[in-house]
Coordinates of C-alpha atoms and ligand atoms in Angstrom, one line a residue:
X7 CA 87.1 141.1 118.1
X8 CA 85.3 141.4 121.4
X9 CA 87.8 143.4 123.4
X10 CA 89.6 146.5 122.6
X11 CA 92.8 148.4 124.2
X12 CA 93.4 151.5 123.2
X13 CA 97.0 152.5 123.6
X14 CA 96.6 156.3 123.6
X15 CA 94.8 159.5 126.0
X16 CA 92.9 162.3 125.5
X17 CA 90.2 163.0 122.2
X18 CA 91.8 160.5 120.9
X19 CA 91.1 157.5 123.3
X20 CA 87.3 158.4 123.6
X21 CA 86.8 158.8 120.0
X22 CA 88.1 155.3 119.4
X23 CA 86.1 153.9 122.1
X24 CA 83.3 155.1 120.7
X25 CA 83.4 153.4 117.6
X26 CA 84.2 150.5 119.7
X27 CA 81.1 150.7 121.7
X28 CA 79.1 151.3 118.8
X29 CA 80.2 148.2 117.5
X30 CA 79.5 145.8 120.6
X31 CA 83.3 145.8 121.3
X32 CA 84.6 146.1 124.9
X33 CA 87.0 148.4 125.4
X34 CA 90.3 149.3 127.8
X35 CA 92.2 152.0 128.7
X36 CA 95.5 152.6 130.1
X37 CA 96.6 155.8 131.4
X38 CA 99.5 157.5 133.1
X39 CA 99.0 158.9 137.0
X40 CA 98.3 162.1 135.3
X41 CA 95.2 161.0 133.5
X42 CA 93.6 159.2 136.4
X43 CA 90.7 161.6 136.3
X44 CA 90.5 162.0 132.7
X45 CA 87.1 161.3 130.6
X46 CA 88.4 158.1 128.5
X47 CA 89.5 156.3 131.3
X48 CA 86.4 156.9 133.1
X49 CA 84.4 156.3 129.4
X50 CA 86.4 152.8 129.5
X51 CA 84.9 149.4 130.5
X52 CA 88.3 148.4 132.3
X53 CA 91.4 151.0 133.0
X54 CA 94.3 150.5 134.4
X55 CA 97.3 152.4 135.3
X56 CA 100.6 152.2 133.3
X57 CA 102.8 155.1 134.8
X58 CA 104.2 157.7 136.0
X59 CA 103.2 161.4 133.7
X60 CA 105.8 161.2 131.5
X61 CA 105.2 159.1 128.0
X62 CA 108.6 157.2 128.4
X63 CA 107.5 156.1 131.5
X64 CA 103.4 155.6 130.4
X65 CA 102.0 155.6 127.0
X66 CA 105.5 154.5 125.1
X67 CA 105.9 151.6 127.6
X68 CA 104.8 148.8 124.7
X69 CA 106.0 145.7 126.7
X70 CA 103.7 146.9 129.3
X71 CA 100.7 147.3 127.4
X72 CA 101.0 144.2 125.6
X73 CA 101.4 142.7 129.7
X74 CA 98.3 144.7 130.3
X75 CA 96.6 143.0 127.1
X76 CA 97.4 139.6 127.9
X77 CA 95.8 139.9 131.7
X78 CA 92.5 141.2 130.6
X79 CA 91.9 138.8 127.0
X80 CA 92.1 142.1 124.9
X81 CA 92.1 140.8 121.0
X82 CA 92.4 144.4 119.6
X83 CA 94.9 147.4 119.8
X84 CA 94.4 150.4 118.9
X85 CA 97.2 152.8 118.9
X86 CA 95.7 156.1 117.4
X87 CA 98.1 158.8 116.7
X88 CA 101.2 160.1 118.1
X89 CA 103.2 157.1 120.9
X90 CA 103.4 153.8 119.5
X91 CA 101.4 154.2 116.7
X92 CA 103.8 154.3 114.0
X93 CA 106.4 152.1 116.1
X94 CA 107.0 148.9 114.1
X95 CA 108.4 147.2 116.2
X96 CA 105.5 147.7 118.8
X97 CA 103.3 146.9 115.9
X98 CA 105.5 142.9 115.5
X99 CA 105.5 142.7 119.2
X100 CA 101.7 142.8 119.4
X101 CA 101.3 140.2 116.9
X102 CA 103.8 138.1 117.7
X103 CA 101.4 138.4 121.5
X104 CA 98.6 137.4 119.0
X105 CA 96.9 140.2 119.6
X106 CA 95.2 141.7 116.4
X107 CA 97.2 145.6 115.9
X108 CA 94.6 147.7 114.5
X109 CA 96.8 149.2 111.6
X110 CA 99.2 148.7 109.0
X111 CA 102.0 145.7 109.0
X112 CA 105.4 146.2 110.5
X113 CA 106.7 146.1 107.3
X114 CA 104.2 148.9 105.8
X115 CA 105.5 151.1 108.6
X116 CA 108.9 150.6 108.2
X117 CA 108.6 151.3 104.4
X118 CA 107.2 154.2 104.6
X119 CA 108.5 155.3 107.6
X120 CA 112.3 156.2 105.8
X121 CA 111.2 158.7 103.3
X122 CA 113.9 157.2 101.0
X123 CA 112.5 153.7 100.6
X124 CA 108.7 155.5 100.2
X125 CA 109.8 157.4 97.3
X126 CA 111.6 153.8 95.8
X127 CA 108.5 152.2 96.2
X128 CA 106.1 155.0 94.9
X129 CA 108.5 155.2 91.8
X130 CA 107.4 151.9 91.0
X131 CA 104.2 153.4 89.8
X132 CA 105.3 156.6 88.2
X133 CA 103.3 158.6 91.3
X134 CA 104.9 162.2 90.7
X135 CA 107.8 163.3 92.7
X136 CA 110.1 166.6 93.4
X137 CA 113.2 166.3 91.1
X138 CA 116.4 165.7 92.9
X139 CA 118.5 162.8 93.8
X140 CA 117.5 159.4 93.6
X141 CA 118.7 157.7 97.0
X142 CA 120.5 158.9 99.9
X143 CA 123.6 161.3 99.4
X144 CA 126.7 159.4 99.9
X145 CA 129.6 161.9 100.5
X146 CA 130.0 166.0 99.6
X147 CA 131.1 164.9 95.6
X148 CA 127.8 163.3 94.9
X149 CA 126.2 166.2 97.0
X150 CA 127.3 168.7 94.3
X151 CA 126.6 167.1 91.7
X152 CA 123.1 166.2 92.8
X153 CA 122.7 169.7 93.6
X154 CA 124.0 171.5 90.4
X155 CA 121.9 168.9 88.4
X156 CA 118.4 169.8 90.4
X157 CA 119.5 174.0 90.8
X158 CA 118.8 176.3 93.4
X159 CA 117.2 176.9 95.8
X160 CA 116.8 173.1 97.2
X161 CA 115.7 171.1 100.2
X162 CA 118.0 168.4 101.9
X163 CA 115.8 166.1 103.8
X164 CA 116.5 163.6 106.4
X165 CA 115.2 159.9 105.2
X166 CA 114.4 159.1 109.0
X167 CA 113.1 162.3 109.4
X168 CA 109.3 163.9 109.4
X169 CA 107.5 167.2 110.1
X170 CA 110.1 169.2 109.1
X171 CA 112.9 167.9 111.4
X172 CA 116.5 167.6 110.1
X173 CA 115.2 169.7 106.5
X174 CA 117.7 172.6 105.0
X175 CA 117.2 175.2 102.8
X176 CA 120.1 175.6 100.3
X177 CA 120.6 178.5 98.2
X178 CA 123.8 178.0 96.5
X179 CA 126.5 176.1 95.6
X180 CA 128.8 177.1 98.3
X181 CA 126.4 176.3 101.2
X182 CA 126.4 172.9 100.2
X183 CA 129.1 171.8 101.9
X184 CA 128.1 173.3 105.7
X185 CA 124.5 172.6 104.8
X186 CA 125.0 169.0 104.5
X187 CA 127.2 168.3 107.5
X188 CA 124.5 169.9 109.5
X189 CA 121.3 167.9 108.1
X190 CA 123.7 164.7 108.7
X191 CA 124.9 165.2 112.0
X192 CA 121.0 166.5 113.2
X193 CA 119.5 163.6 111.5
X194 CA 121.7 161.3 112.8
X195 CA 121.0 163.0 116.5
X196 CA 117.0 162.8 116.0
X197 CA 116.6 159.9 114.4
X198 CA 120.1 157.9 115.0
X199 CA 120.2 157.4 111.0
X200 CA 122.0 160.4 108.9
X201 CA 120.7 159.6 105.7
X202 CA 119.7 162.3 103.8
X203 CA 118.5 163.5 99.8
X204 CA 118.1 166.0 97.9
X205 CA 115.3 168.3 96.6
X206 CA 114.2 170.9 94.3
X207 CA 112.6 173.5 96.8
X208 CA 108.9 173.9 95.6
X209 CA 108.3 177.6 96.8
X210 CA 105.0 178.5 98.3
X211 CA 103.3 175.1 98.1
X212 CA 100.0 173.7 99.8
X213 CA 99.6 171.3 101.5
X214 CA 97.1 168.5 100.1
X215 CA 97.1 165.1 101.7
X216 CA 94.8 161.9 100.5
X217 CA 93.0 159.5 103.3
X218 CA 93.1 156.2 101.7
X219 CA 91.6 153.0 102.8
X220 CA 92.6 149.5 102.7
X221 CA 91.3 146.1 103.3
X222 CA 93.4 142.3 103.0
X223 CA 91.8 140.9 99.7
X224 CA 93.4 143.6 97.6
X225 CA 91.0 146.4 97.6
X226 CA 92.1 149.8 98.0
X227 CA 90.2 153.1 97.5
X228 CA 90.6 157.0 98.3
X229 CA 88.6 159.2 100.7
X230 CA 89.5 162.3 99.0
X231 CA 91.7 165.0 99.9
X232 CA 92.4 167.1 103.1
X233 CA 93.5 170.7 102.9
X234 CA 96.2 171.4 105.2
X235 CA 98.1 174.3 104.4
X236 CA 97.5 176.0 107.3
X237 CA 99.9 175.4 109.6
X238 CA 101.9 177.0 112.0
X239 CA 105.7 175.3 112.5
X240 CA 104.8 171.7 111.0
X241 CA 101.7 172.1 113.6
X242 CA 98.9 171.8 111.4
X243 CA 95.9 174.8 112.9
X244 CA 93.1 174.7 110.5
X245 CA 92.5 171.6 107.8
X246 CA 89.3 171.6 105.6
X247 CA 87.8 169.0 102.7
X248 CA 87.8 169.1 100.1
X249 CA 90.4 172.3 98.7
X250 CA 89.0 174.5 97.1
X251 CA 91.6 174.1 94.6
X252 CA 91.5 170.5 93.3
X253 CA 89.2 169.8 90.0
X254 CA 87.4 166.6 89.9
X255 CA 90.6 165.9 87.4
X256 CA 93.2 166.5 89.3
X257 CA 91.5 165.0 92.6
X258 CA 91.1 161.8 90.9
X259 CA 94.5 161.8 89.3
X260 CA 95.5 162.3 93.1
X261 CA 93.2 159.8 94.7
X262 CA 94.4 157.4 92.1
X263 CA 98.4 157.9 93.0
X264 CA 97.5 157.7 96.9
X265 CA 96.2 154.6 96.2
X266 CA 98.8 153.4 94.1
X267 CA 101.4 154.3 97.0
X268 CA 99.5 152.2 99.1
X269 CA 99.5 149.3 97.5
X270 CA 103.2 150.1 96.3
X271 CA 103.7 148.8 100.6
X272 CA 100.7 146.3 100.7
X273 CA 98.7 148.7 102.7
X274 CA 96.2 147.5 105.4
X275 CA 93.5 149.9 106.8
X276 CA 93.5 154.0 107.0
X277 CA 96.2 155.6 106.0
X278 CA 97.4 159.1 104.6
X279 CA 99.8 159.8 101.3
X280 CA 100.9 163.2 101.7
X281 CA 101.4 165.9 98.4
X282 CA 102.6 169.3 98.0
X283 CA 101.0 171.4 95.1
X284 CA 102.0 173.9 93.5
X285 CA 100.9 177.4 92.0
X286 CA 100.7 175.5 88.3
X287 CA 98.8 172.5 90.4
X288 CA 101.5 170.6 90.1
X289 CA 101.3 167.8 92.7
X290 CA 104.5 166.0 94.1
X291 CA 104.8 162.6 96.2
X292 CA 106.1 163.8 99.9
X293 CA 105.3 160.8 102.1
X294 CA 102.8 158.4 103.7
X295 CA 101.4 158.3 106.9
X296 CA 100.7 155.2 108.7
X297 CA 98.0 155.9 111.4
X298 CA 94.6 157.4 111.6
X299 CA 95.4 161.3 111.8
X300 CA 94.5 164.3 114.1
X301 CA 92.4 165.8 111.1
X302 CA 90.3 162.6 110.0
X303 CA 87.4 163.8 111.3
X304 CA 87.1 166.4 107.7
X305 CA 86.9 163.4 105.8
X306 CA 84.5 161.6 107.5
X307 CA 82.0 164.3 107.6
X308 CA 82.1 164.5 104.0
X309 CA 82.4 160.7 103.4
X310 CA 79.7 160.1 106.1
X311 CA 82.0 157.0 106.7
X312 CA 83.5 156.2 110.1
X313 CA 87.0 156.0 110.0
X314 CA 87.8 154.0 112.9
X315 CA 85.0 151.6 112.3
X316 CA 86.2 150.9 109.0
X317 CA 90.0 150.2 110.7
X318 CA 88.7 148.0 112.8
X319 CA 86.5 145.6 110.3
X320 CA 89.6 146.1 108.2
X321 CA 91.8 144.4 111.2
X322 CA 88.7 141.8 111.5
X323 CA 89.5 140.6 107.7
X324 CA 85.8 141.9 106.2
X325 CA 85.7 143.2 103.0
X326 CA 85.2 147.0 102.3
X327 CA 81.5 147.2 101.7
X328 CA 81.8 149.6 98.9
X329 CA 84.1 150.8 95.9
X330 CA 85.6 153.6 94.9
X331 CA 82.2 154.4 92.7
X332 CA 80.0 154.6 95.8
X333 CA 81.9 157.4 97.3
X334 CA 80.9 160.7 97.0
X335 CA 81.6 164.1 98.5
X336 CA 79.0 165.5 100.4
X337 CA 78.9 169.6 101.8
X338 CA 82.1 170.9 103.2
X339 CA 84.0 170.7 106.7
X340 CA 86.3 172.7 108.6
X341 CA 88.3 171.4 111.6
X342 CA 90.4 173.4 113.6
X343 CA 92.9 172.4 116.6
X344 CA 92.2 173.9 119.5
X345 CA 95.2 174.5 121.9
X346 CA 96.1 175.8 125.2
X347 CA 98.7 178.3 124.0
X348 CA 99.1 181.6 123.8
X349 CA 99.1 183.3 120.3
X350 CA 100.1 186.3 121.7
X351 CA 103.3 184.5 123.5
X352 CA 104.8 183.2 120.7
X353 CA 102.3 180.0 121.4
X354 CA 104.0 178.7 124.5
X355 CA 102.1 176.0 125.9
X356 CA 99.4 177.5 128.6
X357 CA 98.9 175.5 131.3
X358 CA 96.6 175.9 134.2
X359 CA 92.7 174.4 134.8
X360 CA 89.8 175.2 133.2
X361 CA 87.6 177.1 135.2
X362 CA 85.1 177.3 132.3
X363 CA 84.7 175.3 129.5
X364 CA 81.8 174.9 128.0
X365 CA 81.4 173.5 124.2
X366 CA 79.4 174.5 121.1
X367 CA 76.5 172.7 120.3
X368 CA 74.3 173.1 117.1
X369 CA 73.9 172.0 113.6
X370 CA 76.7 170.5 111.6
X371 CA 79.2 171.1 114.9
X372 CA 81.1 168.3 116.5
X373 CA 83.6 168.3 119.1
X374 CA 86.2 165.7 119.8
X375 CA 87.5 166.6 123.1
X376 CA 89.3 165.0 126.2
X377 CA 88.5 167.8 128.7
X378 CA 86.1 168.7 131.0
X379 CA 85.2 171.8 133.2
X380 CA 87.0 171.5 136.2
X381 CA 90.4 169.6 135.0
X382 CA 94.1 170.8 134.4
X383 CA 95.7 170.8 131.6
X384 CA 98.4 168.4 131.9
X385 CA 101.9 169.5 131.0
X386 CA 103.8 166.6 129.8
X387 CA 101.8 165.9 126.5
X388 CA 100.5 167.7 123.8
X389 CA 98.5 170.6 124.8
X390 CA 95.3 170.2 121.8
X391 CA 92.7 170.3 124.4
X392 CA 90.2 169.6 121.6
X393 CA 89.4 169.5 117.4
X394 CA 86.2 171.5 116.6
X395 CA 84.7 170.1 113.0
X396 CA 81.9 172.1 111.2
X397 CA 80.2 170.5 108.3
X398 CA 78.4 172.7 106.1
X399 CA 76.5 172.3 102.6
X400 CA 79.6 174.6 100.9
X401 CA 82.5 175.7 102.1
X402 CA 81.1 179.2 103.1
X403 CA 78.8 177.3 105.7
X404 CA 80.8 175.3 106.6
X405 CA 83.2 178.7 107.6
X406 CA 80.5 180.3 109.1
X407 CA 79.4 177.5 111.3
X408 CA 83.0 177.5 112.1
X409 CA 82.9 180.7 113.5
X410 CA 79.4 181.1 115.3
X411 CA 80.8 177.6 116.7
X412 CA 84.0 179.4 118.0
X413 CA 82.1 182.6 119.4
X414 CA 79.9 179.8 121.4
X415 CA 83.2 177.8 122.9
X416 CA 83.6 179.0 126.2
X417 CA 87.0 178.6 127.6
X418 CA 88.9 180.1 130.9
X419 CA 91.6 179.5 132.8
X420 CA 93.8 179.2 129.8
X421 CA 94.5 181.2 126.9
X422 CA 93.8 179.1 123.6
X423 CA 94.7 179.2 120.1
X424 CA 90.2 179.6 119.2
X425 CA 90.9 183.7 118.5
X426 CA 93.8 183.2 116.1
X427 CA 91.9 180.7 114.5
X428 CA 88.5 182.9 114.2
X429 CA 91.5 185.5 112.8
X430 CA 92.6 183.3 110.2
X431 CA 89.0 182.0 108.5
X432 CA 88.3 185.9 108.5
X433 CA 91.3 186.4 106.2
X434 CA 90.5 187.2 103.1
X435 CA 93.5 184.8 101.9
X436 CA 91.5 182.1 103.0
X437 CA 88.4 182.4 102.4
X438 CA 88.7 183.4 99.2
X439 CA 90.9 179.9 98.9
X440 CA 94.2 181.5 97.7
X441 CA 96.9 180.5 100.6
X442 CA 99.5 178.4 100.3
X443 CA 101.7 177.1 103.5
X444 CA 102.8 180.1 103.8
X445 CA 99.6 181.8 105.2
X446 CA 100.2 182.2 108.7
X447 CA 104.1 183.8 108.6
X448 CA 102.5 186.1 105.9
X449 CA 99.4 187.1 107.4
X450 CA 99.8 186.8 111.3
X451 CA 100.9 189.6 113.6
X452 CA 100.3 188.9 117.5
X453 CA 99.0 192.6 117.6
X454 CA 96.4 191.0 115.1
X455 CA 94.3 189.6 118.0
X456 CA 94.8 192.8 120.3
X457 CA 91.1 193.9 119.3
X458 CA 90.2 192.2 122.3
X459 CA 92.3 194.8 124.9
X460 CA 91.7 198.0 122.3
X461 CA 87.7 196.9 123.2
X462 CA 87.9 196.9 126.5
X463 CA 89.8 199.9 126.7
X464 CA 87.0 201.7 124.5
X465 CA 83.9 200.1 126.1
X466 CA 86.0 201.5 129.6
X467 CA 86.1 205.1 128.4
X468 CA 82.4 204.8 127.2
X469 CA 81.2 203.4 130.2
X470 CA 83.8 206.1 132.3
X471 CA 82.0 208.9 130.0
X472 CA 78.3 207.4 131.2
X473 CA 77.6 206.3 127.3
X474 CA 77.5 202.9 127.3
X475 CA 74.5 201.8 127.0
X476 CA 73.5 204.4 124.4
X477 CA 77.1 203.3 122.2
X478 CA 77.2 199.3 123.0
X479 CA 75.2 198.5 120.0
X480 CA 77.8 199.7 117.5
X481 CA 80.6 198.6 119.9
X482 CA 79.4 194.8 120.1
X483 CA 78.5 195.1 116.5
X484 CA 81.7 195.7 115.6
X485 CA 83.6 193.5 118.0
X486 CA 81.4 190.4 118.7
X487 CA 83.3 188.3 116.3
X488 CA 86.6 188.8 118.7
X489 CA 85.7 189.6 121.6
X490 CA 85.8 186.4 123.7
X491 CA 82.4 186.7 126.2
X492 CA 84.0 185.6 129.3
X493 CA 86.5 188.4 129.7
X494 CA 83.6 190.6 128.4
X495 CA 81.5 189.5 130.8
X496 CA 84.3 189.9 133.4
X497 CA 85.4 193.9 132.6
X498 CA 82.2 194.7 133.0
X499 CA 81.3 193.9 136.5
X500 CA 84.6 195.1 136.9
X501 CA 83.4 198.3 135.6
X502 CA 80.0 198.8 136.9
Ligands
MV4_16 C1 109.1 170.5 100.9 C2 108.8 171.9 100.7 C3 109.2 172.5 99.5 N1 109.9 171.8 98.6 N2 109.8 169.9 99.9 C4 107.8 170.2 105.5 C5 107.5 169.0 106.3 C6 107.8 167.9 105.4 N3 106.8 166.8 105.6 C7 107.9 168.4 104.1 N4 108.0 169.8 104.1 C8 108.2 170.5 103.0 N5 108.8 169.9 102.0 C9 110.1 170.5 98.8 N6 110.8 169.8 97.9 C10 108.2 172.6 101.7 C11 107.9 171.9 102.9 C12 107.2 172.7 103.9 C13 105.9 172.4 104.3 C14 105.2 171.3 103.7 C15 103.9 171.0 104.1 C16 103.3 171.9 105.0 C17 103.9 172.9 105.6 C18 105.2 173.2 105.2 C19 105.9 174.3 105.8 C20 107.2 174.6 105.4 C21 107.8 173.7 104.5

């Protein structure tokens, strides 16, 4: 594989190139007219221009990419996450091309991509699943029947569905009825496929997922687990590795069912088989995800592997060059998603250009960004403007890096989601280890982060009162872990 196009933007784009460069592989980006001045495209041996901004007309356009492949002799694509990259038929297009897709096969994706035929095919190995029907739901008789047979509360899922979409919570038997007409007519209007099942509702789960790893002469093996319990809507905020609640038991019992799901659909390269767990430790089959994921980085800090290389010799037909055996955890890390949005707004989407932003730097801190000072936030795609990964010997290091590496992150000209996540490892929930997905609508308040106003206010009346200087040492001491510099910096020359 000489040549590499990466069908993606952002973090994402450049962290794949990188790998490819590494390797002695060429690499080419396409971008939309929004990206033009973006870092990957510039990061890129060749670029060219897709689209307009929006991803229908850009980054979805398959047909065009594959064109785009064809004219420069690219062997390789990479789709990273998100777009095309769990699109089978995108996925059968390229290789029918002959161009190598750097990922699982079209029929992997389609397996797992209906969570109905996953679950059929993880059955085959006895891999632990959430009591409740066994295929889809065919009509309101069988619906009742499923349900009084699995009790209350339950969970009816969309097959096509993901993240959360097209899921409702019923309580009793006399909401079955409405509830299921609504979960098929949604699913049928997100996905254009109203199949749906039925589950137990597991109450107050986490949320524990396994990075596996496959090659094409059979071998499979586990990366270990991701903790991602902390999220926020479906939209993951903080994910750490390992959890702090699995035993070397249980994480192997895990590791050992993610990779029989994997080969239950003939899996080829990086992948992720998701769980829920319970408050027993229970752990319960939910789905598998084909691509490389927005969190990978955890498990290659304590791995020391490199994901995407290892997709790529994958897609080249080597070997893995190492077993199960040879992998070992090492330390702790802690990646959290930094977004433009505004936790105190609900976390609408903030848009604008960032007039600062300058990164942290230091020992056992890595940031995957797409940004630079300077540049707007586009608005027509996801609005991560970057993942910030600590890596620590424990997990208290790890934290603590975390949050020196935070306090260092300088960004403005949009508000960002870096506070509430300094709020959240603070939590005594968390870092003592006992959350469950339910952390964030338990513990958050907007008026949480309002430390930074309160402050201000009090360093104003200090300063108004002609005691700052003597008072700033208590004040910062109590405040520096919140108080974002920038608008620190900016009241006071406002003040004095
Ligand atoms: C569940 C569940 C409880 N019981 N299934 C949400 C997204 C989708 N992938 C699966 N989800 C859930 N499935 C049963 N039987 C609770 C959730 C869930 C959840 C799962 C993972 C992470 C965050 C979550 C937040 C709310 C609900």
């Amino acid at each position: 594989m000489k040549k590499i196009l990466v069908a993606n933007r952002g973090e994402i784009a450049l962290r794949v190139m990188r790998s490819a460069k590494e390797m002695g592989i060429k690499t080419v980006a396409v971008f939309s007219e929004a990206d033009r001045n973006a870092p990957f495209v510039r990061y890129a041996d060749e670029a060219v221009c897709i689209g307009p901004p929006a991803s229908n007309q850009s980054y979805l356009k398959g047909d065009v990419i594959i064109d785009v492949c064809k004219k420069l002799g690219v062997d390789g694509i990479h789709p990273g996450y998100g777009f095309l990259s769990e699109n089978a038929d995108f996925a059968t297009k390229v290789k029918a091309a002959g161009i190598t897709f750097i990922g699982p096969s079209a029929e992997a994706m389609n397996m797992m991509g209906d969570k109905l035929s996953a679950k059929a095919a993880a059955k085959k190995f006895n891999v632990p699943m959430v009591p409740g029907s066994a295929g889809a739901i065919k009509d309101l008789k069988e619906a009742i029947e499923v349900a009084l047979a699995t009790g209350f509360p339950l969970l009816i899922k969309a097959s096509a569905g993901g993240g959360g979409k097209g899921m409702r919570l019923v309580e009793k038997v006399e909401e079955v009825e409405e509830q299921m007409q609504l979960a098929m007519s949604e699913a049928k209007s997100a996905f254009g496929d109203d199949a749906v099942f039925i589950e137990k509702f597991v109450s107050g789960p986490r949320h524990i997922e396994i990075q596996v790893l496959a090659d094409n002469h059979g071998n499979t093996v586990y990366l270990f687990e991701r903790e991602c319990s902390i999220q926020r809507r479906h939209q993951k905020v903080i994910e750490e590795a390992p959890s702090s609640v699995l035993t070397p038991e249980l994480r192997k019992k895990m590791g050992e069912c993610a990779v029989d799901v994997a080969k239950a659909c003939n899996y080829s390269g990086a992948g992720t088989v998701e769980f829920l767990v319970d408050d027993k430790l229970n752990f319960y089959f939910l789905e598998m995800n084909t691509r490389l994921q927005v969190e990978h980085p955890v498990s290659e800090m304590i791995t020391g592997l490199d994901l995407v290389k290892e997709q790529i010799k994958v897609a080249r037909n080597e070997k893995l060059s190492f077993t199960q055996d040879d992998l070992k955890i090492n330390g702790h890390a802690v990646e959290v998603r930094v977004y433009a949005e505004d936790p105190q707004n609900n976390f609408l989407p903030d848009i604008g250009k960032l007039e600062t932003y300058r990164i942290p730097k230091g020992t056992g801190v890595r940031v995957d960004d797409g940004f630079e000072e300077g540049m707007d936030i586009p608005i027509y795609y996801d609005p991560m403007i970057a993942k910030l990964i600590t890596h620590g010997a424990n997990r208290e290091e790890a934290i603590e890096r975390m949050l020196r590496a935070i306090s260092e992150y300088k960004i403005v000209g949009v508000e960002t989601t870096l506070d509430f996540c300094a709020f959240v490892l603070k939590h005594e929930a968390f870092t003592s280890g006992k959350f469950d997905t339910n952390f964030i609508k338990y513990h958050y308040k907007p008026e949480y982060l309002n430390k930074h106003s309160a402050d201000e206010e009090a360093i104003a009346a200090l300063v108004a009162a002609g005691l700052f200087e003597k008072a700033s040492t208590n004040v910062t001491a109590e405040s520096s872990k919140t108080v974002n510099y920038s608008k620190w910096k900016k009241n006071r020359t406002a003040l004095s």
